[in-house]
Coordinates of C-alpha atoms (C1' of nucleotides) in Angstrom, one line a residue:
Chain A
M1 CA 251.8 76.7 53.2
S2 CA 248.5 77.1 51.3
T3 CA 245.3 75.8 52.6
I4 CA 243.0 74.4 50.0
L5 CA 239.4 73.4 50.5
I6 CA 237.9 70.7 48.3
V7 CA 234.1 70.5 48.0
D8 CA 233.1 67.2 46.5
D9 CA 230.6 64.5 47.6
E10 CA 232.7 61.6 46.3
Q11 CA 235.1 60.4 48.9
P12 CA 237.5 58.7 46.5
I13 CA 238.0 61.9 44.6
R14 CA 238.7 63.8 47.8
S15 CA 241.3 61.1 48.8
M16 CA 243.0 61.2 45.4
V17 CA 243.1 65.0 45.4
G18 CA 244.3 65.0 49.0
F19 CA 247.1 62.6 48.1
A20 CA 248.2 64.7 45.2
L21 CA 248.1 68.0 47.0
G22 CA 249.9 66.6 50.0
R23 CA 252.8 65.6 47.9
A24 CA 252.9 69.1 46.4
G25 CA 253.0 70.7 49.9
F26 CA 249.4 71.9 50.2
E27 CA 247.2 71.5 53.2
L28 CA 243.9 70.1 52.3
R29 CA 240.6 70.4 54.0
E30 CA 237.4 68.6 52.9
A31 CA 233.7 69.2 52.6
A32 CA 231.1 66.9 51.2
D33 CA 228.3 69.3 50.7
A34 CA 227.3 72.9 50.7
E35 CA 226.7 73.1 54.5
Q36 CA 230.1 71.6 55.3
A37 CA 231.7 73.9 52.8
Y38 CA 230.3 77.0 54.4
A39 CA 231.3 75.8 57.8
E40 CA 234.9 75.1 56.7
I41 CA 235.2 78.4 55.0
D42 CA 233.8 80.1 58.0
R43 CA 236.2 78.3 60.3
Q44 CA 239.2 79.3 58.4
R45 CA 239.5 81.1 55.1
P46 CA 241.1 78.8 52.5
E47 CA 243.4 80.2 49.9
L48 CA 241.7 78.4 47.1
I49 CA 238.6 76.2 46.7
L50 CA 238.2 73.2 44.5
M51 CA 234.5 73.0 43.8
D52 CA 232.8 70.0 42.3
W53 CA 230.2 70.9 39.7
M54 CA 227.5 68.5 40.9
L55 CA 226.7 68.3 44.5
P56 CA 223.8 66.9 46.4
G57 CA 221.4 69.7 47.1
A58 CA 223.1 72.7 45.6
S59 CA 225.2 72.9 42.5
G60 CA 228.8 74.1 42.9
L61 CA 227.9 77.2 41.0
D62 CA 225.3 78.2 43.5
I63 CA 227.9 78.0 46.2
V64 CA 230.2 80.2 44.2
R65 CA 227.5 82.8 43.6
R66 CA 226.8 82.9 47.3
L67 CA 230.5 83.2 48.2
Q68 CA 230.7 86.0 45.7
R69 CA 228.0 88.0 47.4
N70 CA 229.8 87.8 50.7
A71 CA 232.4 90.4 51.1
E72 CA 234.6 88.1 53.3
T73 CA 234.7 85.3 50.7
Q74 CA 234.4 87.2 47.5
D75 CA 238.0 87.0 46.4
I76 CA 238.8 83.4 47.2
P77 CA 239.8 81.9 43.9
V78 CA 237.7 78.9 42.8
I79 CA 238.6 76.1 40.4
M80 CA 235.6 74.1 39.1
L81 CA 235.8 70.3 38.7
T82 CA 233.5 69.2 35.9
A83 CA 232.5 66.0 34.2
R84 CA 232.1 65.6 30.5
T85 CA 228.5 64.3 30.9
E86 CA 227.3 67.7 32.2
E87 CA 228.3 69.7 29.2
S88 CA 224.8 70.5 28.3
D89 CA 224.3 72.4 31.5
K90 CA 223.9 76.1 31.0
I91 CA 226.3 77.8 33.3
N92 CA 228.0 81.1 33.5
G93 CA 231.0 80.2 35.7
F94 CA 233.5 82.7 34.5
S95 CA 231.3 85.6 35.1
A96 CA 230.4 84.2 38.5
G97 CA 234.0 84.4 39.5
V98 CA 235.3 81.0 38.7
D99 CA 239.0 81.2 37.9
D100 CA 239.5 78.0 36.1
Y101 CA 238.0 74.6 35.2
I102 CA 239.4 71.1 35.3
S103 CA 237.6 68.3 33.5
K104 CA 237.4 64.9 35.3
P105 CA 239.3 62.8 35.0
F106 CA 242.4 64.9 35.5
S107 CA 245.9 64.0 36.4
P108 CA 247.6 65.1 39.6
A109 CA 250.1 67.0 37.6
E110 CA 247.5 69.0 35.8
L111 CA 245.7 69.7 39.1
I112 CA 248.8 71.0 40.8
A113 CA 249.8 73.1 37.7
R114 CA 246.4 74.7 37.6
I115 CA 246.2 75.4 41.3
Q116 CA 249.6 77.1 41.2
A117 CA 248.7 79.1 38.1
V118 CA 245.5 80.3 39.8
L119 CA 247.3 81.1 43.0
R120 CA 250.0 83.0 41.2
R121 CA 247.4 85.0 39.4
S122 CA 245.3 85.8 42.4
R123 CA 248.3 86.7 44.5
N124 CA 249.4 89.2 42.0
T125 CA 246.0 90.9 42.0
Q126 CA 245.0 90.4 45.5
P127 CA 247.5 91.7 48.0
A128 CA 246.0 91.0 51.4
E129 CA 247.3 94.2 52.7
S130 CA 245.2 97.3 53.1
L131 CA 245.8 99.9 50.5
E132 CA 246.0 103.5 51.5
F133 CA 246.7 106.8 49.8
A134 CA 246.3 110.2 51.5
G135 CA 243.3 109.3 53.7
L136 CA 241.7 107.0 51.3
A137 CA 242.0 103.4 52.5
L138 CA 240.7 100.2 50.9
D139 CA 241.0 96.9 52.7
P140 CA 240.5 93.9 50.4
L141 CA 239.9 91.5 53.2
S142 CA 237.2 93.3 55.0
H143 CA 236.0 94.7 51.7
R144 CA 235.8 98.2 53.2
V145 CA 236.7 101.6 51.9
T146 CA 237.2 104.6 54.2
A147 CA 237.9 108.2 53.4
N148 CA 239.4 110.1 56.3
G149 CA 237.9 107.5 58.6
V150 CA 234.4 107.7 57.1
E151 CA 233.2 104.5 55.5
L152 CA 232.0 104.6 51.9
E153 CA 229.6 102.3 50.2
F154 CA 230.3 100.8 46.8
G155 CA 228.8 98.2 44.6
P156 CA 230.9 95.2 43.6
T157 CA 231.9 96.7 40.3
E158 CA 233.0 100.0 41.7
F159 CA 234.8 98.3 44.4
R160 CA 236.8 96.2 42.0
L161 CA 237.5 99.2 39.9
L162 CA 238.8 101.2 42.8
K163 CA 240.8 98.3 44.1
F164 CA 242.5 97.8 40.8
F165 CA 243.3 101.5 40.6
M166 CA 244.7 101.6 44.1
Q167 CA 246.8 98.5 43.3
H168 CA 248.3 100.2 40.3
P169 CA 248.6 103.9 41.1
D170 CA 250.1 106.5 39.0
R171 CA 249.6 104.7 35.8
V172 CA 247.2 105.3 32.9
Y173 CA 244.9 102.5 31.8
T174 CA 242.7 102.4 28.8
R175 CA 239.1 101.7 29.1
E176 CA 239.7 98.3 27.6
Q177 CA 242.4 97.5 30.2
L178 CA 240.1 98.6 33.0
L179 CA 237.4 96.3 31.6
D180 CA 239.8 93.4 31.4
N181 CA 240.9 93.9 35.0
A182 CA 237.9 95.1 36.9
W183 CA 235.2 93.3 34.9
G184 CA 236.9 90.3 33.4
R185 CA 238.5 89.2 30.2
N186 CA 235.5 87.4 28.8
V187 CA 232.8 90.0 29.2
Y188 CA 231.8 92.3 26.5
V189 CA 230.6 95.7 27.7
E190 CA 230.8 99.1 26.0
E191 CA 233.9 101.0 26.8
R192 CA 231.8 104.1 27.7
T193 CA 230.5 102.1 30.6
V194 CA 233.8 102.6 32.3
D195 CA 233.1 106.4 32.2
V196 CA 229.9 105.9 34.1
H197 CA 231.6 103.9 36.8
I198 CA 234.4 106.4 37.0
L199 CA 231.7 109.1 37.5
R200 CA 230.1 107.0 40.2
L201 CA 233.4 106.5 42.0
R202 CA 234.2 110.2 41.8
K203 CA 230.8 111.1 43.1
A204 CA 231.2 108.9 46.1
L205 CA 234.7 110.2 46.7
A206 CA 233.9 113.9 46.2
P207 CA 232.3 114.6 49.7
H208 CA 235.7 113.7 51.1
G209 CA 237.8 115.6 48.6
C210 CA 239.2 112.5 47.0
D211 CA 237.5 112.7 43.7
H212 CA 240.5 114.3 42.0
Y213 CA 242.5 111.1 42.8
I214 CA 241.1 109.7 39.6
Q215 CA 242.2 111.7 36.6
T216 CA 241.1 111.7 33.0
V217 CA 243.8 111.4 30.5
R218 CA 242.2 112.6 27.3
G219 CA 242.6 110.2 24.4
A220 CA 244.3 107.6 26.7
G221 CA 242.1 106.6 29.6
Y222 CA 242.1 107.1 33.3
R223 CA 244.7 107.2 36.0
F224 CA 244.6 106.9 39.8
S225 CA 247.1 109.2 41.3
P226 CA 246.5 110.7 44.8
T227 CA 249.4 113.1 44.6
A228 CA 248.3 114.9 41.5
Chain B
M1 CA 247.8 94.6 8.3
S2 CA 246.6 91.6 10.1
T3 CA 245.6 88.5 8.2
I4 CA 242.7 86.6 9.8
L5 CA 241.5 83.2 8.9
I6 CA 237.9 82.2 9.3
V7 CA 237.0 78.5 9.5
D8 CA 233.2 78.1 9.0
D9 CA 231.2 75.9 6.7
E10 CA 228.4 78.5 6.2
Q11 CA 229.2 80.8 3.4
P12 CA 226.8 83.6 4.5
I13 CA 228.7 83.8 7.8
R14 CA 232.0 84.1 6.1
S15 CA 230.7 86.8 3.8
M16 CA 229.3 88.8 6.7
V17 CA 232.5 88.5 8.7
G18 CA 234.6 89.3 5.6
F19 CA 232.6 92.4 5.1
A20 CA 232.9 93.5 8.7
L21 CA 236.6 92.8 8.8
G22 CA 237.3 94.4 5.5
R23 CA 235.9 97.7 6.8
A24 CA 238.1 97.5 9.8
G25 CA 241.2 97.0 7.8
F26 CA 241.8 93.2 8.2
E27 CA 242.7 90.9 5.5
L28 CA 240.5 87.8 5.6
R29 CA 241.1 84.3 4.3
E30 CA 238.5 81.6 4.4
A31 CA 238.2 77.9 5.0
A32 CA 235.1 75.8 5.0
D33 CA 236.3 72.7 6.7
A34 CA 239.2 71.3 8.6
E35 CA 241.2 70.3 5.6
Q36 CA 241.0 73.7 4.0
A37 CA 241.9 75.2 7.4
Y38 CA 245.1 73.3 7.7
A39 CA 246.0 74.1 4.1
E40 CA 245.4 77.8 4.6
I41 CA 247.4 77.9 7.9
D42 CA 250.2 76.0 6.2
R43 CA 250.2 78.3 3.2
Q44 CA 250.5 81.4 5.4
R45 CA 250.4 81.7 9.1
P46 CA 247.4 83.9 10.0
E47 CA 247.6 86.3 12.9
L48 CA 244.3 85.1 14.4
I49 CA 241.8 82.4 13.7
L50 CA 238.0 82.6 13.9
M51 CA 236.9 79.1 14.4
D52 CA 233.3 77.9 14.1
W53 CA 232.3 75.6 16.9
M54 CA 230.4 73.1 14.7
L55 CA 232.0 71.9 11.5
P56 CA 231.3 69.0 9.2
G57 CA 233.6 66.2 10.2
A58 CA 235.7 67.6 13.0
S59 CA 234.6 70.1 15.6
G60 CA 236.4 73.4 15.9
L61 CA 237.8 72.3 19.2
D62 CA 239.5 69.3 17.6
I63 CA 241.2 71.6 15.2
V64 CA 242.3 73.9 18.0
R65 CA 243.7 70.9 19.9
R66 CA 245.6 69.8 16.9
L67 CA 247.0 73.3 16.3
Q68 CA 248.1 73.3 19.9
R69 CA 250.2 70.2 19.5
N70 CA 252.1 71.7 16.6
A71 CA 254.9 74.0 17.7
E72 CA 254.5 76.2 14.6
T73 CA 250.8 76.9 15.2
Q74 CA 250.3 76.7 18.9
D75 CA 250.6 80.3 19.6
I76 CA 248.1 81.5 17.0
P77 CA 245.3 83.1 19.0
V78 CA 241.9 81.5 18.4
I79 CA 238.4 83.0 18.8
M80 CA 235.5 80.5 18.9
L81 CA 232.2 81.2 17.2
T82 CA 229.5 79.4 19.1
A83 CA 225.9 78.9 18.2
R84 CA 224.7 79.5 21.7
T85 CA 226.3 80.5 24.9
E86 CA 227.0 77.0 26.0
E87 CA 229.2 77.9 28.8
S88 CA 230.2 74.4 29.5
D89 CA 231.8 74.3 26.1
K90 CA 233.9 77.3 27.1
I91 CA 235.3 75.3 29.9
N92 CA 236.9 72.9 27.5
G93 CA 237.9 75.6 25.1
F94 CA 239.7 77.9 27.4
S95 CA 241.9 75.1 28.7
A96 CA 242.6 74.0 25.1
G97 CA 244.0 77.4 24.3
V98 CA 241.0 79.3 23.0
D99 CA 241.4 82.9 23.7
D100 CA 237.9 84.1 23.5
Y101 CA 234.4 83.3 22.5
I102 CA 231.7 85.0 20.5
S103 CA 228.1 83.8 20.5
K104 CA 226.2 83.9 17.3
P105 CA 224.6 86.1 16.3
F106 CA 227.1 88.8 17.0
S107 CA 227.4 92.3 15.8
P108 CA 230.3 93.5 13.6
A109 CA 231.3 95.9 16.3
E110 CA 231.6 93.2 18.9
L111 CA 233.6 91.0 16.5
I112 CA 236.1 93.8 15.7
A113 CA 236.4 94.7 19.3
R114 CA 237.1 91.2 20.4
I115 CA 239.6 90.6 17.7
Q116 CA 241.5 93.7 18.5
A117 CA 241.4 92.8 22.2
V118 CA 242.8 89.4 21.6
L119 CA 245.5 90.6 19.2
R120 CA 246.6 93.3 21.6
R121 CA 246.8 90.8 24.4
S122 CA 248.8 88.3 22.3
R123 CA 251.3 90.9 21.1
N124 CA 254.2 91.4 23.4
T125 CA 253.8 94.8 24.7
Q126 CA 257.0 95.9 26.3
P127 CA 256.6 98.3 29.1
A128 CA 258.1 101.6 28.1
E129 CA 260.6 103.3 30.2
S130 CA 260.6 106.8 31.5
L131 CA 262.4 109.2 29.3
E132 CA 264.3 112.2 30.7
F133 CA 266.6 114.9 29.4
A134 CA 267.8 117.8 31.4
G135 CA 264.9 118.3 33.6
L136 CA 262.3 117.3 31.0
A137 CA 260.8 114.0 31.8
L138 CA 258.2 111.9 30.0
D139 CA 256.7 108.8 31.5
P140 CA 254.7 106.7 29.1
L141 CA 253.1 104.6 31.8
S142 CA 251.5 107.4 33.8
H143 CA 251.2 109.5 30.6
R144 CA 252.8 112.4 32.3
V145 CA 255.3 115.1 31.3
T146 CA 257.2 117.2 33.9
A147 CA 259.6 120.0 33.4
N148 CA 261.7 120.6 36.5
G149 CA 259.1 118.8 38.5
V150 CA 256.2 120.8 37.2
E151 CA 253.6 118.9 35.3
L152 CA 252.7 119.9 31.8
E153 CA 249.5 119.3 29.9
F154 CA 249.5 118.0 26.4
G155 CA 246.9 116.7 24.0
P156 CA 247.3 113.2 22.6
T157 CA 249.0 114.3 19.4
E158 CA 251.5 116.6 21.1
F159 CA 252.2 113.9 23.6
R160 CA 253.0 111.3 20.9
L161 CA 255.1 113.8 19.1
L162 CA 257.1 114.7 22.1
K163 CA 257.5 111.0 23.0
F164 CA 258.8 110.2 19.6
F165 CA 261.3 113.0 19.8
M166 CA 262.5 112.0 23.2
Q167 CA 262.8 108.4 22.0
H168 CA 265.0 109.5 19.2
P169 CA 267.0 112.5 20.3
D170 CA 269.7 114.2 18.4
R171 CA 268.3 113.3 15.0
V172 CA 266.6 115.3 12.3
Y173 CA 263.2 114.2 11.1
T174 CA 261.4 115.5 8.1
R175 CA 257.8 116.5 8.5
E176 CA 256.7 113.4 6.7
Q177 CA 258.7 111.2 9.0
L178 CA 257.2 112.9 12.0
L179 CA 253.7 112.4 10.5
D180 CA 254.4 108.8 10.0
N181 CA 255.6 108.2 13.5
A182 CA 253.5 110.5 15.7
W183 CA 250.3 110.4 13.6
G184 CA 250.3 107.1 11.8
R185 CA 251.4 105.7 8.6
N186 CA 248.2 106.0 6.6
V187 CA 246.8 109.3 7.5
Y188 CA 246.8 112.2 5.3
V189 CA 247.5 115.5 7.0
E190 CA 249.2 118.6 5.6
E191 CA 252.9 118.7 6.4
R192 CA 252.6 122.2 7.7
T193 CA 250.4 120.9 10.5
V194 CA 253.5 119.5 12.0
D195 CA 254.8 123.1 12.4
V196 CA 251.7 124.0 14.3
H197 CA 252.2 121.2 16.8
I198 CA 255.9 122.0 17.1
L199 CA 254.8 125.5 18.0
R200 CA 252.4 124.2 20.6
L201 CA 255.1 122.0 22.1
R202 CA 257.5 124.9 22.3
K203 CA 254.9 127.1 23.8
A204 CA 254.2 124.6 26.6
L205 CA 257.9 124.1 27.2
A206 CA 258.9 127.7 27.1
P207 CA 257.9 128.7 30.6
H208 CA 260.4 126.1 31.9
G209 CA 263.1 127.0 29.5
C210 CA 262.9 123.8 27.5
D211 CA 261.6 125.3 24.3
H212 CA 265.0 125.3 22.6
Y213 CA 265.2 121.5 23.0
I214 CA 263.3 121.3 19.7
Q215 CA 265.3 122.9 16.9
T216 CA 264.3 123.8 13.4
V217 CA 266.6 122.5 10.7
R218 CA 265.8 124.7 7.8
G219 CA 265.0 122.8 4.7
A220 CA 265.1 119.4 6.5
G221 CA 262.7 119.3 9.4
Y222 CA 263.0 119.3 13.2
R223 CA 265.3 117.8 15.8
F224 CA 265.0 117.1 19.5
S225 CA 268.3 117.8 21.2
P226 CA 268.4 119.0 24.8
T227 CA 272.1 119.7 24.7
A228 CA 272.1 122.1 21.8
Chain C
dC1 C1' 205.0 89.8 43.7
dC2 C1' 207.1 93.9 45.2
dG3 C1' 210.8 97.2 46.0
dA4 C1' 215.6 98.4 46.6
dC5 C1' 219.8 98.1 44.6
dC6 C1' 223.2 97.4 41.0
dT7 C1' 224.5 97.7 36.2
dG8 C1' 225.0 98.7 31.4
dT9 C1' 223.5 101.7 27.7
dC10 C1' 222.1 105.8 25.6
dA11 C1' 221.5 110.7 24.4
dC12 C1' 222.8 115.3 25.0
dG13 C1' 225.7 119.1 25.8
dA14 C1' 230.2 120.8 27.1
dA15 C1' 234.9 120.9 26.6
dA16 C1' 239.1 119.8 24.4
dC17 C1' 241.7 118.7 20.4
dT18 C1' 243.0 119.0 15.8
dG19 C1' 244.0 120.5 11.1
dA20 C1' 243.8 124.0 8.0
dC21 C1' 244.5 128.6 6.5
dA22 C1' 246.2 133.4 6.3
dC23 C1' 249.6 136.3 7.0
dA24 C1' 254.0 137.9 9.2
dC25 C1' 258.5 136.9 9.5
dT26 C1' 263.2 134.9 8.6
dT27 C1' 266.6 133.1 5.7
dC28 C1' 268.5 132.1 1.3
dT29 C1' 269.8 133.2 -3.7
dC30 C1' 271.0 136.1 -7.2
Chain D
dG1 C1' 268.1 144.7 -2.0
dA2 C1' 264.4 142.1 -4.3
dG3 C1' 262.2 138.1 -4.8
dA4 C1' 261.7 133.3 -3.5
dA5 C1' 261.4 129.8 -0.3
dG6 C1' 260.8 128.2 4.2
dT7 C1' 259.1 128.8 8.8
dG8 C1' 256.4 131.1 13.0
dT9 C1' 252.0 132.2 14.8
dG10 C1' 247.1 133.6 15.6
dT11 C1' 242.7 132.1 14.7
dC12 C1' 238.7 129.2 13.8
dA13 C1' 235.5 125.7 12.6
dG14 C1' 234.8 120.7 12.5
dT15 C1' 235.5 116.7 14.9
dT16 C1' 236.4 113.9 18.7
dT17 C1' 236.1 112.9 23.4
dC18 C1' 234.3 113.2 27.9
dG19 C1' 230.8 114.2 31.8
dT20 C1' 226.4 113.5 33.2
dG21 C1' 221.5 112.6 33.9
dA22 C1' 218.0 109.4 32.7
dC23 C1' 216.4 104.8 32.1
dA24 C1' 215.5 99.9 31.5
dG25 C1' 216.6 95.3 32.7
dG26 C1' 218.4 92.2 36.1
dT27 C1' 219.1 90.4 40.8
dC28 C1' 218.1 89.6 45.4
dG29 C1' 215.8 89.6 49.7
dG30 C1' 211.5 90.0 51.8

DNA sequence: CCGACCTGTCACGAAACTGACACACTTCTC
DNA sequence: GAGAAGTGTGTCAGTTTCGTGACAGGTCGG
């Protein structure tokens, strides 16, 4: 049973969504503003957040950005609820970590379909279990990496990159694929940037003898393989 | 080679894009408005559409929505050309089936990169299986070759050559065929170069007794046959 | 506003890869 | 057996690819 949090100041919307989700077998919790949202998330981590675009006080995007900065809440998928009248707002939702958008008004069927699509995607890429290979451990939930018991510090990008590698070990990925998976599909950065982050990962891993876990495959890309 | 359709009412833009795409080996067709776009798509299905956001009469998004409703055209990937990064427009576009966005002005390099990324994603890339013959194993996913458990190092060309051989065992290929398949259809290299790479393959395989897997067929070419 | 941190890009040198060539060697033809 | 044709192999320079340090812009908290 998935727990879903809706953050919207309009009570009718919350009711409608609650009704639709209830029929589809989701458990819904509600928040009317940013403060309640933080409180609810803190009380129990939801599996997905439906975030209204306009809220009294803070915009939904502000909340998403703040969630992104927090290691505990960073990987909760978010679906934005937007209204047509706000199209002129300049936003950068996808790069902030928003997984999908739904325009109001929406049908219950569309809502359910999108929620399930996002959940399916995020479950594939976010196993809640800790990943460990030969002394190198990464825990997606606590957002922590340890090598032989010693905690390592990584920036968000390097963390995502290492997480992706550890989720798909022993397989070569091109720079482009790594950009798609650790950066996002809709960002345009130079492929060589991947090299730099690989370097930074290796540098951080080197003191613990784990730098060779990431191998260069000339002409193809990079591979995470702790056994080699 | 891929045929790409650009739908844009500004002739200079079409020319610039045409120039950039021509250099990258794409064939470009042009449409200045919705009517021409439909006509071009109907005449020959393009592999990808570059759609201007603002068009006289209909917006690019309207065209995309209409294409989406038609079974024949709904799976043609679309890249939107937007005047500015109006992210809120992206919201509606992604849900309508737009695959990517490029903000004007854009560089030719970015255009090419995004087109190739979208094309690659939309093409069904079947995961290749691991190939093994008598102790010699090649895994396309991890990009690894092992002989009796020992890992062997190969450059990109030798790897492609060996992969092709192992995908088509027990069959003679001329040097020209090998160049076509392991190098590429439209590259010009001396046929004798194949000999050199065969030599390098054999050299790498020899310490593990696998060098005789590749046989010379005098006057014809080479053959991969582990049993012979 | 400042300073710490994260990020993307660039430039440079090092290393690896590649294709070509020359020559030695084998096989075939007469 | 001689010559011709086809193939094996060592070598080398040009090119490509990668590692790495430096740096500027951005973000965020104070």
